GROMACS .gro file of C-alpha atoms in nm:
model
  430
    1MET     CA    1  -0.639  -0.230  -6.271
    2HIS     CA    2  -0.415   0.071  -6.323
    3LEU     CA    3  -0.617   0.260  -6.058
    4ILE     CA    4  -0.580  -0.026  -5.807
    5ALA     CA    5  -0.208  -0.053  -5.879
    6LYS     CA    6  -0.169   0.321  -5.826
    7HIS     CA    7  -0.339   0.309  -5.484
    8GLN     CA    8  -0.135   0.004  -5.383
    9GLU     CA    9   0.186   0.183  -5.471
   10GLU     CA   10   0.080   0.487  -5.265
   11GLU     CA   11  -0.044   0.257  -4.982
   12LYS     CA   12  -0.384   0.426  -4.980
   13ARG     CA   13  -0.724   0.266  -4.929
   14MET     CA   14  -0.980   0.296  -5.207
   15GLN     CA   15  -1.272   0.317  -4.960
   16ALA     CA   16  -1.339   0.429  -4.604
   17HIS     CA   17  -1.302   0.146  -4.354
   18TYR     CA   18  -1.417   0.199  -3.995
   19LEU     CA   19  -1.330  -0.139  -3.843
   20SER     CA   20  -0.953  -0.101  -3.833
   21TRP     CA   21  -0.765  -0.072  -3.505
   22LYS     CA   22  -0.687   0.291  -3.581
   23SER     CA   23  -1.053   0.381  -3.627
   24LEU     CA   24  -1.147   0.190  -3.313
   25ASN     CA   25  -0.886   0.372  -3.106
   26GLU     CA   26  -1.002   0.707  -3.245
   27PHE     CA   27  -1.361   0.621  -3.157
   28ILE     CA   28  -1.264   0.523  -2.799
   29LYS     CA   29  -1.055   0.839  -2.766
   30GLU     CA   30  -1.334   1.073  -2.880
   31CYS     CA   31  -1.591   0.905  -2.653
   32GLY     CA   32  -1.347   0.918  -2.361
   33LYS     CA   33  -1.278   1.287  -2.421
   34LEU     CA   34  -1.649   1.366  -2.392
   35VAL     CA   35  -1.670   1.187  -2.056
   36VAL     CA   36  -1.354   1.364  -1.934
   37ARG     CA   37  -1.507   1.696  -2.040
   38GLU     CA   38  -1.822   1.616  -1.840
   39VAL     CA   39  -1.620   1.524  -1.528
   40ILE     CA   40  -1.424   1.850  -1.551
   41ARG     CA   41  -1.749   2.045  -1.600
   42GLU     CA   42  -1.889   1.895  -1.277
   43ILE     CA   43  -1.570   1.974  -1.084
   44LYS     CA   44  -1.560   2.335  -1.204
   45LYS     CA   45  -1.928   2.380  -1.124
   46SER     CA   46  -1.875   2.262  -0.766
   47ILE     CA   47  -1.573   2.501  -0.726
   48TYR     CA   48  -1.409   2.312  -0.437
   49PHE     CA   49  -1.246   1.972  -0.486
   50THR     CA   50  -1.013   1.718  -0.329
   51ILE     CA   51  -0.737   1.543  -0.522
   52MET     CA   52  -0.676   1.173  -0.446
   53THR     CA   53  -0.404   0.959  -0.602
   54ASN     CA   54  -0.278   0.605  -0.563
   55SER     CA   55  -0.047   0.384  -0.766
   56THR     CA   56  -0.009   0.016  -0.847
   57PRO     CA   57   0.191  -0.197  -1.094
   58ASP     CA   58  -0.007  -0.337  -1.387
   59LEU     CA   59   0.033  -0.668  -1.568
   60SER     CA   60   0.312  -0.533  -1.790
   61HIS     CA   61   0.507  -0.423  -1.477
   62SER     CA   62   0.446  -0.054  -1.539
   63GLU     CA   63   0.361   0.161  -1.238
   64GLN     CA   64   0.022   0.323  -1.294
   65ILE     CA   65  -0.103   0.623  -1.094
   66ILE     CA   66  -0.472   0.716  -1.089
   67PHE     CA   67  -0.627   1.058  -1.030
   68VAL     CA   68  -0.963   1.076  -0.853
   69PHE     CA   69  -1.145   1.398  -0.761
   70ARG     CA   70  -1.391   1.433  -0.474
   71PHE     CA   71  -1.638   1.720  -0.484
   72LEU     CA   72  -1.993   1.817  -0.392
   73HIS     CA   73  -2.236   1.801  -0.683
   74PHE     CA   74  -2.573   1.979  -0.701
   75ASN     CA   75  -2.784   1.727  -0.895
   76ASP     CA   76  -3.100   1.760  -1.104
   77ASN     CA   77  -3.315   1.688  -0.798
   78GLN     CA   78  -3.180   2.004  -0.633
   79LEU     CA   79  -2.984   1.801  -0.379
   80TRP     CA   80  -2.618   1.812  -0.285
   81GLU     CA   81  -2.437   1.478  -0.311
   82VAL     CA   82  -2.075   1.377  -0.267
   83LYS     CA   83  -1.911   1.258  -0.589
   84GLU     CA   84  -1.576   1.087  -0.642
   85ARG     CA   85  -1.486   1.083  -1.011
   86PHE     CA   86  -1.200   0.911  -1.189
   87LEU     CA   87  -1.027   1.153  -1.426
   88LYS     CA   88  -0.700   1.012  -1.552
   89LEU     CA   89  -0.446   0.730  -1.549
   90GLU     CA   90  -0.077   0.804  -1.596
   91GLU     CA   91   0.234   0.590  -1.613
   92LEU     CA   92   0.452   0.670  -1.312
   93GLU     CA   93   0.823   0.649  -1.389
   94LYS     CA   94   0.956   0.799  -1.064
   95LYS     CA   95   0.796   0.767  -0.721
   96LYS     CA   96   0.960   1.058  -0.540
   97GLY     CA   97   0.733   1.315  -0.378
   98SER     CA   98   0.855   1.592  -0.608
   99ASP     CA   99   0.788   1.384  -0.921
  100ILE     CA  100   0.434   1.292  -0.813
  101THR     CA  101   0.366   1.655  -0.719
  102LYS     CA  102   0.480   1.772  -1.063
  103LEU     CA  103   0.252   1.513  -1.223
  104ILE     CA  104  -0.048   1.628  -1.014
  105LEU     CA  105   0.012   1.994  -1.102
  106ASN     CA  106   0.043   1.904  -1.471
  107VAL     CA  107  -0.291   1.717  -1.464
  108LEU     CA  108  -0.459   2.017  -1.298
  109GLU     CA  109  -0.309   2.256  -1.553
  110GLU     CA  110  -0.403   2.038  -1.852
  111ASN     CA  111  -0.765   2.029  -1.738
  112GLU     CA  112  -0.773   2.398  -1.639
  113LEU     CA  113  -0.841   2.322  -1.272
  114ASP     CA  114  -0.712   2.584  -1.029
  115ILE     CA  115  -0.497   2.445  -0.745
  116LYS     CA  116  -0.628   2.732  -0.528
  117ASN     CA  117  -0.971   2.562  -0.525
  118CYS     CA  118  -0.824   2.240  -0.386
  119ARG     CA  119  -0.942   2.194  -0.027
  120GLY     CA  120  -0.817   1.844   0.046
  121GLN     CA  121  -0.561   1.577  -0.038
  122GLY     CA  122  -0.613   1.204   0.003
  123TYR     CA  123  -0.327   0.954  -0.018
  124ASP     CA  124  -0.209   0.643   0.161
  125ASN     CA  125   0.049   0.651   0.442
  126GLY     CA  126   0.358   0.617   0.222
  127ALA     CA  127   0.649   0.845   0.310
  128ASN     CA  128   0.671   0.979  -0.047
  129VAL     CA  129   0.315   1.119  -0.027
  130ALA     CA  130   0.252   1.168   0.346
  131GLY     CA  131   0.597   1.304   0.443
  132ILE     CA  132   0.582   1.633   0.634
  133TYR     CA  133   0.886   1.780   0.455
  134ASN     CA  134   0.928   1.630   0.108
  135GLY     CA  135   0.603   1.437   0.075
  136VAL     CA  136   0.345   1.523  -0.191
  137GLN     CA  137   0.107   1.669   0.066
  138ALA     CA  138   0.373   1.909   0.197
  139LEU     CA  139   0.474   2.022  -0.153
  140ILE     CA  140   0.112   2.077  -0.259
  141ARG     CA  141   0.048   2.284   0.054
  142GLN     CA  142   0.334   2.511  -0.047
  143ASN     CA  143   0.118   2.604  -0.348
  144ASN     CA  144  -0.206   2.605  -0.151
  145PRO     CA  145  -0.199   2.591   0.234
  146GLN     CA  146  -0.575   2.525   0.240
  147ALA     CA  147  -0.533   2.183   0.074
  148ILE     CA  148  -0.557   1.980   0.395
  149PHE     CA  149  -0.403   1.632   0.386
  150ILE     CA  150  -0.608   1.352   0.543
  151PRO     CA  151  -0.454   1.001   0.531
  152CYS     CA  152  -0.674   0.726   0.389
  153SER     CA  153  -0.876   0.585   0.681
  154ALA     CA  154  -0.887   0.236   0.526
  155HIS     CA  155  -0.507   0.220   0.490
  156SER     CA  156  -0.463   0.360   0.842
  157LEU     CA  157  -0.697   0.102   0.995
  158ASN     CA  158  -0.516  -0.176   0.810
  159LEU     CA  159  -0.181  -0.056   0.948
  160CYS     CA  160  -0.325  -0.048   1.301
  161ALA     CA  161  -0.413  -0.417   1.273
  162VAL     CA  162  -0.075  -0.507   1.121
  163TYR     CA  163   0.124  -0.333   1.396
  164ALA     CA  164  -0.103  -0.486   1.663
  165ILE     CA  165   0.014  -0.833   1.564
  166GLU     CA  166   0.379  -0.736   1.521
  167SER     CA  167   0.380  -0.600   1.878
  168SER     CA  168   0.341  -0.953   2.018
  169ALA     CA  169   0.601  -1.222   1.947
  170LEU     CA  170   0.349  -1.501   2.016
  171ALA     CA  171   0.088  -1.352   1.782
  172LYS     CA  172   0.349  -1.304   1.512
  173SER     CA  173   0.462  -1.664   1.559
  174TYR     CA  174   0.100  -1.779   1.531
  175PHE     CA  175   0.058  -1.623   1.186
  176GLU     CA  176   0.394  -1.761   1.078
  177ASN     CA  177   0.263  -2.107   1.170
  178ILE     CA  178  -0.049  -2.043   0.961
  179GLN     CA  179   0.175  -1.962   0.665
  180ASN     CA  180   0.375  -2.280   0.731
  181LEU     CA  181   0.051  -2.481   0.727
  182TYR     CA  182  -0.040  -2.327   0.393
  183ASN     CA  183   0.306  -2.411   0.256
  184LEU     CA  184   0.276  -2.767   0.388
  185PHE     CA  185  -0.055  -2.846   0.218
  186SER     CA  186  -0.010  -2.641  -0.100
  187SER     CA  187   0.330  -2.793  -0.181
  188SER     CA  188   0.179  -3.139  -0.239
  189PRO     CA  189  -0.135  -3.233  -0.439
  190VAL     CA  190  -0.178  -3.540  -0.214
  191ARG     CA  191  -0.180  -3.327   0.101
  192TRP     CA  192  -0.416  -3.074  -0.055
  193LYS     CA  193  -0.655  -3.356  -0.149
  194ILE     CA  194  -0.656  -3.478   0.212
  195LEU     CA  195  -0.732  -3.124   0.328
  196GLN     CA  196  -1.027  -3.102   0.087
  197GLU     CA  197  -1.163  -3.442   0.192
  198GLU     CA  198  -1.149  -3.367   0.564
  199THR     CA  199  -1.250  -3.000   0.574
  200GLY     CA  200  -1.401  -2.910   0.238
  201GLN     CA  201  -1.214  -2.580   0.274
  202SER     CA  202  -0.901  -2.418   0.138
  203LEU     CA  203  -0.622  -2.253   0.330
  204HIS     CA  204  -0.536  -1.897   0.235
  205LYS     CA  205  -0.195  -1.742   0.191
  206LEU     CA  206  -0.108  -1.449   0.416
  207SER     CA  207  -0.068  -1.102   0.272
  208VAL     CA  208   0.192  -0.860   0.406
  209THR     CA  209  -0.019  -0.551   0.344
  210ARG     CA  210  -0.384  -0.660   0.353
  211TRP     CA  211  -0.521  -0.749   0.698
  212SER     CA  212  -0.842  -0.895   0.548
  213SER     CA  213  -0.637  -1.181   0.400
  214ARG     CA  214  -0.522  -1.274   0.751
  215ILE     CA  215  -0.883  -1.303   0.866
  216GLU     CA  216  -0.957  -1.541   0.578
  217SER     CA  217  -0.648  -1.746   0.663
  218VAL     CA  218  -0.759  -1.787   1.027
  219LYS     CA  219  -1.116  -1.901   0.954
  220PRO     CA  220  -1.030  -2.256   0.834
  221LEU     CA  221  -0.823  -2.316   1.148
  222ALA     CA  222  -1.127  -2.251   1.365
  223LYS     CA  223  -1.273  -2.574   1.229
  224LYS     CA  224  -1.175  -2.900   1.402
  225PRO     CA  225  -1.136  -3.111   1.080
  226ILE     CA  226  -0.802  -2.940   1.017
  227LEU     CA  227  -0.660  -3.157   1.296
  228LYS     CA  228  -0.785  -3.472   1.122
  229SER     CA  229  -0.603  -3.361   0.809
  230LEU     CA  230  -0.278  -3.328   1.004
  231HIS     CA  231  -0.326  -3.671   1.162
  232ARG     CA  232  -0.379  -3.828   0.819
  233LEU     CA  233  -0.053  -3.676   0.698
  234LYS     CA  234   0.128  -3.904   0.943
  235GLU     CA  235   0.000  -4.203   0.746
  236LEU     CA  236   0.168  -4.082   0.429
  237ASP     CA  237   0.491  -4.248   0.324
  238LEU     CA  238   0.721  -3.960   0.416
  239PRO     CA  239   1.102  -3.972   0.464
  240GLY     CA  240   1.213  -4.102   0.806
  241GLU     CA  241   1.265  -3.857   1.086
  242SER     CA  242   1.613  -3.749   1.184
  243SER     CA  243   1.783  -3.820   1.515
  244ASN     CA  244   1.724  -3.458   1.622
  245GLU     CA  245   1.348  -3.498   1.574
  246ARG     CA  246   1.348  -3.822   1.777
  247THR     CA  247   1.540  -3.648   2.056
  248ARG     CA  248   1.293  -3.359   2.050
  249LYS     CA  249   1.000  -3.601   2.092
  250LYS     CA  250   1.158  -3.737   2.409
  251ILE     CA  251   1.220  -3.390   2.551
  252ILE     CA  252   0.871  -3.251   2.488
  253PRO     CA  253   0.684  -3.479   2.737
  254ASN     CA  254   0.925  -3.373   3.013
  255GLU     CA  255   0.876  -3.005   2.925
  256THR     CA  256   0.498  -3.030   2.934
  257ALA     CA  257   0.469  -3.250   3.242
  258GLY     CA  258   0.431  -2.952   3.478
  259TYR     CA  259   0.218  -2.748   3.238
  260ASN     CA  260  -0.039  -2.534   3.418
  261HIS     CA  261  -0.333  -2.432   3.198
  262LYS     CA  262  -0.448  -2.151   3.430
  263GLU     CA  263  -0.104  -1.992   3.427
  264ALA     CA  264  -0.089  -2.031   3.049
  265LEU     CA  265  -0.427  -1.859   3.013
  266LYS     CA  266  -0.320  -1.573   3.238
  267ASN     CA  267   0.010  -1.543   3.053
  268PHE     CA  268  -0.177  -1.529   2.720
  269GLU     CA  269  -0.408  -1.257   2.850
  270CYS     CA  270  -0.122  -1.039   2.981
  271ASN     CA  271   0.140  -1.089   2.711
  272VAL     CA  272  -0.072  -1.139   2.399
  273PHE     CA  273  -0.434  -1.029   2.437
  274ASN     CA  274  -0.378  -0.705   2.631
  275VAL     CA  275  -0.078  -0.609   2.419
  276ALA     CA  276  -0.277  -0.674   2.100
  277LEU     CA  277  -0.550  -0.441   2.229
  278ASP     CA  278  -0.330  -0.163   2.368
  279ASN     CA  279  -0.118  -0.127   2.057
  280PRO     CA  280  -0.400  -0.072   1.803
  281THR     CA  281  -0.572   0.165   2.045
  282SER     CA  282  -0.267   0.390   2.060
  283GLN     CA  283  -0.213   0.347   1.684
  284MET     CA  284  -0.570   0.454   1.610
  285ARG     CA  285  -0.536   0.760   1.833
  286SER     CA  286  -0.228   0.879   1.645
  287ARG     CA  287  -0.332   0.778   1.291
  288PHE     CA  288  -0.687   0.916   1.312
  289LYS     CA  289  -0.584   1.232   1.494
  290VAL     CA  290  -0.598   1.443   1.176
  291ILE     CA  291  -0.953   1.329   1.095
  292GLU     CA  292  -1.064   1.399   1.452
  293GLU     CA  293  -0.907   1.747   1.446
  294GLU     CA  294  -1.073   1.839   1.116
  295CYS     CA  295  -1.412   1.717   1.239
  296CYS     CA  296  -1.373   1.921   1.559
  297LYS     CA  297  -1.309   2.237   1.356
  298PHE     CA  298  -1.641   2.200   1.174
  299SER     CA  299  -1.852   2.008   1.428
  300PHE     CA  300  -2.010   2.319   1.582
  301LEU     CA  301  -2.197   2.374   1.253
  302TRP     CA  302  -2.424   2.071   1.294
  303SER     CA  303  -2.396   2.008   1.668
  304LEU     CA  304  -2.712   2.060   1.872
  305GLN     CA  305  -2.538   2.118   2.207
  306LYS     CA  306  -2.751   2.362   2.402
  307SER     CA  307  -2.460   2.438   2.634
  308GLN     CA  308  -2.279   2.634   2.360
  309THR     CA  309  -2.302   3.008   2.422
  310ASP     CA  310  -2.307   3.272   2.149
  311GLN     CA  311  -1.956   3.373   2.252
  312GLU     CA  312  -1.825   3.017   2.212
  313LEU     CA  313  -1.995   2.981   1.874
  314GLY     CA  314  -1.849   3.312   1.759
  315LEU     CA  315  -1.499   3.209   1.867
  316LYS     CA  316  -1.521   2.876   1.682
  317ALA     CA  317  -1.650   3.054   1.373
  318VAL     CA  318  -1.361   3.304   1.382
  319ASN     CA  319  -1.106   3.021   1.419
  320LEU     CA  320  -1.254   2.838   1.120
  321ALA     CA  321  -1.263   3.156   0.911
  322LYS     CA  322  -0.891   3.209   0.980
  323LEU     CA  323  -0.818   2.871   0.819
  324TYR     CA  324  -1.014   2.962   0.505
  325PRO     CA  325  -0.961   3.338   0.461
  326GLU     CA  326  -1.043   3.328   0.089
  327ASP     CA  327  -1.379   3.159   0.148
  328LEU     CA  328  -1.504   3.300   0.480
  329CYS     CA  329  -1.509   3.649   0.632
  330LYS     CA  330  -1.443   3.640   1.008
  331ASN     CA  331  -1.691   3.901   1.128
  332GLU     CA  332  -1.970   3.816   0.887
  333PHE     CA  333  -1.929   3.442   0.939
  334SER     CA  334  -1.934   3.480   1.318
  335ASP     CA  335  -2.259   3.679   1.308
  336GLU     CA  336  -2.407   3.439   1.056
  337VAL     CA  337  -2.330   3.135   1.274
  338ARG     CA  338  -2.500   3.290   1.577
  339HIS     CA  339  -2.810   3.369   1.372
  340PHE     CA  340  -2.798   3.023   1.210
  341PHE     CA  341  -2.811   2.847   1.546
  342SER     CA  342  -3.110   3.043   1.665
  343VAL     CA  343  -3.289   2.927   1.348
  344ARG     CA  344  -3.147   2.574   1.365
  345ARG     CA  345  -3.288   2.502   1.709
  346ASN     CA  346  -3.639   2.587   1.592
  347ILE     CA  347  -3.658   2.492   1.224
  348LEU     CA  348  -3.373   2.262   1.113
  349VAL     CA  349  -3.370   1.907   1.250
  350SER     CA  350  -3.100   1.729   1.044
  351GLU     CA  351  -2.792   1.611   1.235
  352LYS     CA  352  -2.567   1.503   0.948
  353PRO     CA  353  -2.376   1.768   0.748
  354VAL     CA  354  -2.500   1.670   0.401
  355GLU     CA  355  -2.860   1.637   0.523
  356LEU     CA  356  -2.835   1.972   0.701
  357LEU     CA  357  -2.703   2.141   0.385
  358ASN     CA  358  -2.985   1.995   0.176
  359GLU     CA  359  -3.242   2.101   0.436
  360VAL     CA  360  -3.109   2.458   0.427
  361TYR     CA  361  -3.150   2.462   0.047
  362ALA     CA  362  -3.490   2.291   0.061
  363LYS     CA  363  -3.620   2.564   0.295
  364GLU     CA  364  -3.455   2.832   0.080
  365LEU     CA  365  -3.231   2.958   0.360
  366HIS     CA  366  -2.907   2.939   0.160
  367SER     CA  367  -2.932   3.304   0.058
  368ILE     CA  368  -2.958   3.402   0.427
  369PHE     CA  369  -2.668   3.179   0.539
  370PRO     CA  370  -2.429   3.169   0.238
  371GLN     CA  371  -2.108   3.131   0.439
  372VAL     CA  372  -2.251   2.850   0.653
  373CYS     CA  373  -2.334   2.668   0.329
  374VAL     CA  374  -1.981   2.729   0.198
  375SER     CA  375  -1.824   2.591   0.517
  376LEU     CA  376  -2.043   2.277   0.499
  377ARG     CA  377  -1.947   2.229   0.134
  378ILE     CA  378  -1.577   2.252   0.222
  379LEU     CA  379  -1.622   1.995   0.500
  380LEU     CA  380  -1.802   1.749   0.272
  381THR     CA  381  -1.530   1.792   0.009
  382LEU     CA  382  -1.257   1.668   0.246
  383PRO     CA  383  -1.146   1.307   0.179
  384VAL     CA  384  -1.229   1.010   0.399
  385SER     CA  385  -1.051   0.728   0.217
  386THR     CA  386  -0.897   0.646  -0.120
  387SER     CA  387  -1.128   0.348  -0.176
  388GLU     CA  388  -1.237   0.484  -0.514
  389GLY     CA  389  -0.875   0.453  -0.625
  390GLU     CA  390  -0.865   0.091  -0.511
  391ARG     CA  391  -1.181   0.019  -0.713
  392SER     CA  392  -1.010   0.179  -1.013
  393PHE     CA  393  -0.730  -0.076  -0.973
  394SER     CA  394  -0.988  -0.353  -1.005
  395LYS     CA  395  -1.100  -0.205  -1.337
  396LEU     CA  396  -0.736  -0.177  -1.444
  397ALA     CA  397  -0.686  -0.550  -1.381
  398ILE     CA  398  -1.000  -0.634  -1.583
  399ILE     CA  399  -0.923  -0.409  -1.880
  400LYS     CA  400  -0.549  -0.470  -1.902
  401ASP     CA  401  -0.538  -0.846  -1.853
  402TYR     CA  402  -0.278  -1.090  -1.982
  403LEU     CA  403  -0.442  -1.099  -2.326
  404ARG     CA  404  -0.414  -0.719  -2.356
  405SER     CA  405  -0.089  -0.658  -2.170
  406THR     CA  406   0.060  -0.454  -2.457
  407MET     CA  407  -0.227  -0.205  -2.471
  408GLY     CA  408  -0.124   0.157  -2.524
  409GLN     CA  409  -0.149   0.406  -2.237
  410GLU     CA  410  -0.393   0.643  -2.410
  411ARG     CA  411  -0.637   0.367  -2.506
  412LEU     CA  412  -0.615   0.221  -2.153
  413CYS     CA  413  -0.692   0.556  -1.991
  414TYR     CA  414  -0.999   0.625  -2.205
  415LEU     CA  415  -1.133   0.270  -2.168
  416MET     CA  416  -1.104   0.302  -1.791
  417ILE     CA  417  -1.293   0.631  -1.769
  418LEU     CA  418  -1.567   0.494  -1.999
  419SER     CA  419  -1.600   0.190  -1.774
  420ILE     CA  420  -1.564   0.356  -1.431
  421GLU     CA  421  -1.782   0.659  -1.509
  422SER     CA  422  -2.038   0.457  -1.701
  423ASP     CA  423  -2.327   0.670  -1.571
  424LEU     CA  424  -2.178   0.972  -1.749
  425ALA     CA  425  -2.082   0.767  -2.057
  426ILE     CA  426  -2.444   0.653  -2.099
  427ASN     CA  427  -2.599   0.998  -2.068
  428VAL     CA  428  -2.342   1.211  -2.250
  429ASN     CA  429  -2.449   1.359  -2.584
  430TYR     CA  430  -2.227   1.201  -2.850
   0.00000   0.00000   0.00000
């Protein structure tokens, strides 16, 4: 009893207990560290990488920023494959470009990753990250000019669709009416029940940022039963109409008496349809210009155009080598490209960059064309979209739900990497 009393006074346990919250957090932390170590090992082995970040508020109203790395991994089957790995989750207190840049550089330094090996940056189209003067991409390029910024193609395409609708007043009004219909039915259980009985479908609320939600909101309106639902609403015992509404009913027949359907169709085609097509076309040209330019710089490596002369190939090779002076030597790369194409026309048949690179290694030509292989690896490292970051947000919502809204940042980060990079977590040696 004296021994027990002594331990109670000193607040010490008499035996080891491994089911406490402290032990559980330590176990999660140590497992997470091993997976992080494996991700960093893969990145360092590949040499070149792309940094991709994105942020979102979590359930506790904290802004969370994720760090995803894209790189080319040489797997156990002796094949190159593109990998996008989640590395870390941080709480973002300030959203200025300089603050995010400092956070990125700190993450690279903590994990002993050299910024000079960064060949690409992938963010959304926000001014704080995409700005040409004070955006993250501009500040990172001050440290490494070879870290090319490519806006997320998914975000860019979404913005093209959003601006296409905003360019037409009628189209904008149409989606406002869809939102009004949603408000009408969702504000009353009786109305919603009528909608379910007549259509068997639900109306969807519009989203300001996600174009896919607008598609879902339009689909129910393509079905005729929605009109029956509106007709049944008239039978409900609603408050009487005002004098203004009665006056409007009298005016409408006079306004529509001389309505010409052919003119209306032509007017719709000119003022709505054509405008809705022209605007996204111009938007796509401007927003995807960077991707097109980067592809053009590298396209001669896998193109099978017979019209290209040795002089043209040499010039394109020199121009590419100027952009990556630390990776490619102008004269050697130019000669190597000319030789590579004479071999390519006869031996190599792959038309896609990653397949071409794997074919070069499969036929043991990588020692003959080392700089061609390096240039293909740089190309495949460049970002296409930040979709991996969006998928990380889905995991964030699952792990930090309303029952675990007070979870600590460290535990959250390690749980996310164990869940997202489960293939590494399963195979790592604990």
